Tab-separated table of N, CA and C in Angstrom:
chain	number	residue	atom	x	y	z
S	104	UNK	N	0.452	-1.237	-0.097
S	104	UNK	CA	-0.283	0.390	0.006
S	104	UNK	C	0.686	1.162	-0.079
S	105	UNK	N	0.113	1.994	-0.973
S	105	UNK	CA	0.947	4.050	-0.282
S	105	UNK	C	0.841	5.058	0.715
S	106	UNK	N	1.208	5.168	1.621
S	106	UNK	CA	0.806	5.494	2.834
S	106	UNK	C	2.182	6.754	2.737
S	107	UNK	N	2.005	7.932	3.827
S	107	UNK	CA	2.719	9.023	4.310
S	107	UNK	C	2.430	8.994	5.972
S	108	UNK	N	2.999	9.000	6.872
S	108	UNK	CA	2.491	9.123	7.997
S	108	UNK	C	3.925	9.649	8.601
S	109	UNK	N	2.899	11.406	9.369
S	109	UNK	CA	3.606	12.010	10.493
S	109	UNK	C	4.464	11.774	11.683
S	110	UNK	N	4.781	12.030	12.211
S	110	UNK	CA	5.170	11.947	13.955
S	110	UNK	C	6.107	13.026	14.228
S	111	UNK	N	6.522	13.058	15.142
S	111	UNK	CA	7.233	14.177	16.151
S	111	UNK	C	6.013	15.034	16.788
S	112	UNK	N	5.547	15.173	16.678
S	112	UNK	CA	4.211	16.447	17.175
S	112	UNK	C	4.533	16.216	18.985
S	113	UNK	N	3.756	17.056	19.354
S	113	UNK	CA	3.753	17.255	21.326
S	113	UNK	C	3.489	18.658	21.401
S	114	UNK	N	3.597	18.426	22.609
S	114	UNK	CA	3.155	20.113	23.728
S	114	UNK	C	4.891	20.883	23.695
S	115	UNK	N	4.667	21.898	23.594
S	115	UNK	CA	6.454	22.651	23.511
S	115	UNK	C	6.180	23.827	24.600
S	116	UNK	N	7.037	24.028	24.916
S	116	UNK	CA	6.872	25.959	24.837
S	116	UNK	C	7.171	26.736	24.337
S	117	UNK	N	6.739	27.754	24.605
S	117	UNK	CA	7.051	29.240	23.348
S	117	UNK	C	8.825	29.503	23.298
S	118	UNK	N	8.704	29.000	22.537
S	118	UNK	CA	10.780	29.283	21.828
S	118	UNK	C	10.963	28.321	21.937
S	119	UNK	N	10.520	26.837	21.854
S	119	UNK	CA	11.435	25.906	22.145
S	119	UNK	C	10.877	25.094	20.655
S	120	UNK	N	11.721	23.818	20.300
S	120	UNK	CA	11.662	23.543	18.744
S	120	UNK	C	11.142	22.046	19.131
S	121	UNK	N	10.868	21.828	17.783
S	121	UNK	CA	10.107	20.376	17.440
S	121	UNK	C	10.573	19.830	16.283
S	122	UNK	N	10.995	18.526	15.720
S	122	UNK	CA	11.286	18.473	14.428
S	122	UNK	C	10.136	16.973	13.938
S	123	UNK	N	9.652	17.447	12.943
S	123	UNK	CA	8.547	16.736	12.495
S	123	UNK	C	8.839	15.545	11.233
S	124	UNK	N	8.485	14.454	11.675
S	124	UNK	CA	9.255	13.243	10.685
S	124	UNK	C	8.004	13.233	9.660
S	125	UNK	N	7.872	12.695	8.191
S	125	UNK	CA	7.184	12.512	7.080
S	125	UNK	C	7.976	11.211	6.450
S	126	UNK	N	6.933	9.568	6.843
S	126	UNK	CA	7.623	8.756	6.381
S	126	UNK	C	6.586	7.995	5.314
S	127	UNK	N	7.713	7.911	4.002
S	127	UNK	CA	6.856	6.922	3.011
S	127	UNK	C	6.832	5.861	3.270
S	128	UNK	N	6.298	4.999	2.338
S	128	UNK	CA	5.539	3.191	2.299
S	128	UNK	C	5.165	3.520	0.748
S	129	UNK	N	5.177	2.436	0.075
S	129	UNK	CA	4.627	2.262	-1.121
S	129	UNK	C	5.341	3.057	-1.825
S	130	UNK	N	6.639	3.546	-1.747
S	130	UNK	CA	6.748	4.431	-3.438
S	130	UNK	C	8.014	5.016	-2.951
S	131	UNK	N	9.145	6.131	-3.672
S	131	UNK	CA	10.139	5.823	-3.563
S	131	UNK	C	10.139	7.618	-3.223
S	132	UNK	N	10.192	8.119	-2.189
S	132	UNK	CA	10.306	9.520	-2.119
S	132	UNK	C	10.737	10.957	-2.961
S	133	UNK	N	12.214	10.493	-2.366
S	133	UNK	CA	12.824	11.005	-3.802
S	133	UNK	C	12.650	11.267	-4.875
S	134	UNK	N	11.526	10.918	-5.466
S	134	UNK	CA	10.807	11.236	-6.949
S	134	UNK	C	10.507	12.320	-6.856
S	135	UNK	N	9.731	12.648	-5.625
S	135	UNK	CA	8.232	13.677	-5.597
S	135	UNK	C	8.286	14.465	-4.751
S	136	UNK	N	7.820	16.232	-5.027
S	136	UNK	CA	8.216	16.535	-3.963
S	136	UNK	C	7.384	16.615	-3.432
S	137	UNK	N	7.691	17.397	-1.852
S	137	UNK	CA	6.818	17.222	-0.450
S	137	UNK	C	6.606	18.166	0.175
S	138	UNK	N	5.565	18.216	0.624
S	138	UNK	CA	5.072	19.646	1.193
S	138	UNK	C	4.331	19.342	2.380
S	139	UNK	N	4.531	20.479	3.658
S	139	UNK	CA	3.989	20.216	4.856
S	139	UNK	C	2.582	21.423	5.087
S	140	UNK	N	1.687	21.469	5.381
S	140	UNK	CA	0.477	21.905	5.776
S	140	UNK	C	-0.051	21.926	7.320
S	141	UNK	N	-0.546	22.817	7.157
S	141	UNK	CA	-1.399	23.011	8.814
S	141	UNK	C	-2.505	23.545	8.782
S	142	UNK	N	-3.363	23.018	9.982
S	142	UNK	CA	-4.558	23.085	10.533
S	142	UNK	C	-5.200	23.289	11.731
S	143	UNK	N	-5.147	25.007	11.565
S	143	UNK	CA	-5.962	24.686	13.919
S	143	UNK	C	-7.453	24.940	13.856
S	144	UNK	N	-7.382	24.500	14.567
S	144	UNK	CA	-9.088	24.868	15.122
S	144	UNK	C	-9.367	25.844	14.584
S	145	UNK	N	-10.315	25.996	13.664
S	145	UNK	CA	-11.721	27.157	13.200
S	145	UNK	C	-10.675	27.810	11.689
S	146	UNK	N	-9.612	27.240	11.598
S	146	UNK	CA	-8.993	28.091	9.931
S	146	UNK	C	-8.866	27.042	9.242
S	147	UNK	N	-8.832	27.242	7.680
S	147	UNK	CA	-8.153	27.027	6.870
S	147	UNK	C	-6.842	25.868	7.142
S	148	UNK	N	-6.502	25.515	6.131
S	148	UNK	CA	-5.479	24.632	5.599
S	148	UNK	C	-4.516	25.472	5.118
S	149	UNK	N	-3.782	25.786	5.524
S	149	UNK	CA	-2.461	26.765	5.109
S	149	UNK	C	-1.477	25.921	4.669
S	150	UNK	N	-0.347	25.785	4.049
S	150	UNK	CA	0.870	25.461	3.578
S	150	UNK	C	1.989	26.124	4.119
S	151	UNK	N	2.869	25.534	4.478
S	151	UNK	CA	3.824	25.849	5.278
S	151	UNK	C	5.097	25.409	4.881
S	152	UNK	N	5.559	24.710	3.721
S	152	UNK	CA	6.818	24.768	3.547
S	152	UNK	C	6.437	23.534	2.600
S	153	UNK	N	7.672	23.152	1.344
S	153	UNK	CA	7.190	22.359	0.433
S	153	UNK	C	9.058	22.207	0.146
S	154	UNK	N	9.353	21.126	-0.434
S	154	UNK	CA	10.828	20.616	-0.983
S	154	UNK	C	10.705	20.044	-2.538
S	155	UNK	N	11.292	20.564	-3.506
S	155	UNK	CA	11.033	19.814	-4.583
S	155	UNK	C	12.696	18.609	-4.979
S	156	UNK	N	12.203	18.044	-5.805
S	156	UNK	CA	13.024	17.006	-5.789
S	156	UNK	C	13.947	16.927	-6.876
S	157	UNK	N	13.631	17.740	-7.812
S	157	UNK	CA	13.614	18.233	-9.335
S	157	UNK	C	15.729	19.144	-9.025
S	158	UNK	N	15.213	20.080	-8.443
S	158	UNK	CA	16.342	20.898	-8.236
S	158	UNK	C	16.668	21.134	-6.392
S	159	UNK	N	16.091	20.228	-5.610
S	159	UNK	CA	16.121	20.476	-3.831
S	159	UNK	C	15.700	22.244	-3.575
S	160	UNK	N	14.658	22.944	-4.412
S	160	UNK	CA	14.382	23.979	-4.674
S	160	UNK	C	13.560	23.625	-2.948
S	161	UNK	N	13.288	25.149	-2.128
S	161	UNK	CA	12.776	24.853	-0.895
S	161	UNK	C	11.770	26.304	-0.970
S	162	UNK	N	10.290	25.936	-0.144
S	162	UNK	CA	9.716	26.854	-0.141
S	162	UNK	C	9.083	26.879	1.473
S	163	UNK	N	8.972	28.642	1.535
S	163	UNK	CA	8.280	28.458	3.320
S	163	UNK	C	7.322	29.550	3.236
S	164	UNK	N	6.394	29.588	3.736
S	164	UNK	CA	5.456	30.610	4.220
S	164	UNK	C	6.111	31.882	4.930
S	165	UNK	N	5.598	32.988	4.431
S	165	UNK	CA	6.585	34.226	5.240
S	165	UNK	C	6.291	34.081	6.769
S	166	UNK	N	4.927	33.280	7.520
S	166	UNK	CA	5.268	33.168	8.991
S	166	UNK	C	6.002	32.540	9.433
S	167	UNK	N	6.450	31.292	8.785
S	167	UNK	CA	7.940	30.282	9.222
S	167	UNK	C	9.228	30.745	9.012
S	168	UNK	N	9.075	31.499	7.873
S	168	UNK	CA	10.452	31.864	6.953
S	168	UNK	C	11.591	32.182	8.732
S	169	UNK	N	12.442	31.645	8.276
S	169	UNK	CA	13.771	31.847	8.824
S	169	UNK	C	13.642	31.452	10.397
S	170	UNK	N	12.416	30.421	10.217
S	170	UNK	CA	12.329	29.368	12.292
S	170	UNK	C	12.019	28.342	11.660
S	171	UNK	N	11.405	27.464	10.445
S	171	UNK	CA	11.330	25.861	10.152
S	171	UNK	C	11.909	25.846	8.834
S	172	UNK	N	12.683	24.502	9.070
S	172	UNK	CA	13.658	24.143	7.838
S	172	UNK	C	13.036	22.633	7.352
S	173	UNK	N	13.087	22.700	5.918
S	173	UNK	CA	12.529	21.628	5.604
S	173	UNK	C	13.576	20.816	4.634
S	174	UNK	N	13.703	19.358	5.072
S	174	UNK	CA	14.659	18.660	4.574
S	174	UNK	C	14.447	17.471	4.134
S	175	UNK	N	15.169	16.121	3.166
S	175	UNK	CA	14.909	15.321	3.633
S	175	UNK	C	15.909	14.261	3.175
S	176	UNK	N	15.615	13.401	3.201
S	176	UNK	CA	16.460	11.873	3.587
S	176	UNK	C	16.353	11.091	2.825
S	177	UNK	N	16.689	11.003	1.858
S	177	UNK	CA	15.936	9.626	0.691
S	177	UNK	C	16.597	8.848	1.001
S	178	UNK	N	17.709	8.179	1.778
S	178	UNK	CA	17.641	6.717	1.983
S	178	UNK	C	16.959	6.349	3.102
S	179	UNK	N	16.781	7.143	3.873
S	179	UNK	CA	15.078	6.888	4.971
S	179	UNK	C	14.005	7.223	4.458
S	180	UNK	N	13.769	7.426	3.215
S	180	UNK	CA	12.931	7.843	2.377
S	180	UNK	C	11.656	8.324	3.104
S	181	UNK	N	12.372	9.449	4.004
S	181	UNK	CA	12.461	10.436	4.726
S	181	UNK	C	12.173	12.341	4.515
S	182	UNK	N	10.639	12.457	4.841
S	182	UNK	CA	11.210	14.525	5.042
S	182	UNK	C	10.979	14.645	6.049
S	183	UNK	N	11.919	15.717	6.739
S	183	UNK	CA	11.062	16.215	8.359
S	183	UNK	C	11.198	17.828	7.805
S	184	UNK	N	10.647	18.516	8.930
S	184	UNK	CA	10.079	19.845	8.918
S	184	UNK	C	11.058	20.092	10.342
S	185	UNK	N	11.835	21.104	10.934
S	185	UNK	CA	12.631	21.219	11.903
S	185	UNK	C	12.028	22.630	11.867
S	186	UNK	N	11.311	22.921	13.319
S	186	UNK	CA	10.680	23.926	13.582
S	186	UNK	C	11.306	24.578	15.204
S	187	UNK	N	11.608	25.418	14.770
S	187	UNK	CA	12.937	26.525	16.029
S	187	UNK	C	11.645	27.696	16.246
S	188	UNK	N	11.213	28.400	17.620
S	188	UNK	CA	11.339	29.408	18.144
S	188	UNK	C	10.234	29.843	17.970
S	189	UNK	N	9.345	28.197	18.484
S	189	UNK	CA	7.780	28.054	18.213
S	189	UNK	C	7.209	29.197	18.830
S	190	UNK	N	5.835	29.959	18.012
S	190	UNK	CA	5.526	30.217	18.283
S	190	UNK	C	3.975	29.428	19.241
S	191	UNK	N	3.033	30.516	19.895
S	191	UNK	CA	1.839	30.133	20.508
S	191	UNK	C	1.308	29.291	18.903
S	192	UNK	N	1.116	31.090	17.232
S	192	UNK	CA	0.279	30.504	16.623
S	192	UNK	C	0.902	29.265	15.513
S	193	UNK	N	1.852	29.136	15.966
S	193	UNK	CA	1.622	27.529	14.782
S	193	UNK	C	1.659	26.265	15.942
S	194	UNK	N	0.051	26.357	16.813
S	194	UNK	CA	-0.358	25.142	16.962
S	194	UNK	C	-1.330	25.156	15.987
S	195	UNK	N	-1.487	23.480	15.841
S	195	UNK	CA	-1.991	23.185	14.608
S	195	UNK	C	-1.522	21.755	14.356
S	196	UNK	N	-2.680	20.913	13.485
S	196	UNK	CA	-2.330	19.535	13.082
S	196	UNK	C	-1.476	19.751	12.004
S	197	UNK	N	-0.005	19.306	11.684
S	197	UNK	CA	0.355	19.458	10.579
S	197	UNK	C	0.473	17.970	9.937
S	198	UNK	N	0.368	18.132	8.417
S	198	UNK	CA	0.165	17.019	7.547
S	198	UNK	C	1.304	16.775	6.766
S	199	UNK	N	1.464	15.955	5.999
S	199	UNK	CA	2.510	15.941	4.933
S	199	UNK	C	2.126	15.531	3.574
S	200	UNK	N	2.382	15.639	3.093
S	200	UNK	CA	1.152	15.349	1.388
S	200	UNK	C	2.609	15.648	0.376
S	201	UNK	N	2.454	14.391	-0.864
S	201	UNK	CA	2.789	14.466	-2.133
S	201	UNK	C	2.097	14.785	-3.225
S	202	UNK	N	2.703	15.461	-3.955
S	202	UNK	CA	2.254	15.771	-5.167
S	202	UNK	C	2.827	14.380	-6.522
S	203	UNK	N	1.800	14.443	-7.801
S	203	UNK	CA	2.455	13.146	-8.345
S	203	UNK	C	3.621	14.369	-9.494
S	204	UNK	N	4.637	14.465	-8.596
S	204	UNK	CA	5.231	15.638	-8.830
S	204	UNK	C	6.674	15.890	-8.834
S	205	UNK	N	8.101	15.674	-9.640
S	205	UNK	CA	8.843	16.513	-8.691
S	205	UNK	C	9.149	17.746	-8.293
S	206	UNK	N	7.937	19.168	-8.729
S	206	UNK	CA	7.993	20.284	-8.238
S	206	UNK	C	6.824	20.773	-7.141
S	207	UNK	N	7.125	22.103	-6.364
S	207	UNK	CA	5.945	22.119	-5.205
S	207	UNK	C	5.148	22.461	-6.389
S	208	UNK	N	3.452	22.010	-6.601
S	208	UNK	CA	2.587	22.768	-6.618
S	208	UNK	C	1.969	24.166	-6.287
S	209	UNK	N	1.015	24.822	-6.787
S	209	UNK	CA	1.224	26.405	-6.482
S	209	UNK	C	-0.627	26.098	-5.599
S	210	UNK	N	-0.997	25.197	-5.512
S	210	UNK	CA	-2.088	25.124	-4.628
S	210	UNK	C	-2.030	23.275	-4.196
S	211	UNK	N	-2.827	23.311	-3.080
S	211	UNK	CA	-3.009	22.299	-2.444
S	211	UNK	C	-3.816	20.923	-2.967
S	212	UNK	N	-4.534	21.507	-3.961
S	212	UNK	CA	-5.333	20.268	-4.686
S	212	UNK	C	-4.775	19.900	-5.581
S	213	UNK	N	-3.135	19.950	-6.010
S	213	UNK	CA	-2.719	19.092	-6.805
S	213	UNK	C	-1.556	18.384	-6.061
S	214	UNK	N	-1.557	18.165	-4.972
S	214	UNK	CA	-1.386	17.087	-3.771
S	214	UNK	C	-1.960	15.680	-3.823
S	215	UNK	N	-1.289	15.188	-4.469
S	215	UNK	CA	-1.967	13.643	-4.926
S	215	UNK	C	-2.538	12.629	-3.148
S	216	UNK	N	-1.596	12.547	-2.729
S	216	UNK	CA	-0.998	11.712	-0.944
S	216	UNK	C	-0.777	12.639	-0.081
S	217	UNK	N	-1.187	11.894	1.390
S	217	UNK	CA	-1.049	12.852	2.712
S	217	UNK	C	-1.279	11.720	3.029
S	218	UNK	N	-1.212	12.698	4.341
S	218	UNK	CA	-0.838	11.650	5.525
S	218	UNK	C	-1.948	11.771	6.713
S	219	UNK	N	-1.923	11.405	8.009
S	219	UNK	CA	-2.845	11.420	8.688
S	219	UNK	C	-2.848	12.458	9.657
S	220	UNK	N	-1.594	13.164	9.918
S	220	UNK	CA	-1.348	14.558	11.138
S	220	UNK	C	-0.868	13.983	12.000
S	221	UNK	N	0.087	15.352	12.828
S	221	UNK	CA	0.493	15.102	14.158
S	221	UNK	C	0.066	16.436	14.898
S	222	UNK	N	-0.068	16.517	15.352
S	222	UNK	CA	-0.432	17.934	16.390
S	222	UNK	C	0.213	18.497	17.020
S	223	UNK	N	0.744	19.555	17.613
S	223	UNK	CA	1.287	20.077	17.372
S	223	UNK	C	0.890	21.317	18.482
S	224	UNK	N	1.164	21.295	19.741
S	224	UNK	CA	0.788	22.695	20.654
S	224	UNK	C	1.911	23.282	20.955
S	225	UNK	N	1.765	24.622	21.460
S	225	UNK	CA	2.627	25.212	21.772
S	225	UNK	C	1.633	26.433	22.869
S	226	UNK	N	2.189	26.852	24.125
S	226	UNK	CA	1.748	26.611	25.039
S	226	UNK	C	2.405	26.785	25.694
S	227	UNK	N	2.685	27.997	26.677
S	227	UNK	CA	2.916	28.270	28.447
S	227	UNK	C	2.544	27.874	29.705
């Protein structure tokens, strides 16, 4: 079967750090772009970051730029999201997703495969 599984979420105080993992099974992750999304209660889903496989280029939402870093380890079939200097407004369920493409799509509608999500809570 084909699936993406997120892990690494949890409770952290403001200013703290977490590293999320997105592990793939059933396909080779290195051939696909991978995006991270998040959804907070009462809010719409928003794109957080994306990394391409064609040239390794990365994208970050303005709200996380300079604090979050996306990376991949193709040998482990895993993509990571390192989150530093966390803020309460980062609290959300975080999802990873893959399009059937090596480049990052401009819309979440172009992502074909989605994980189940992992909860990140930033609170003092």
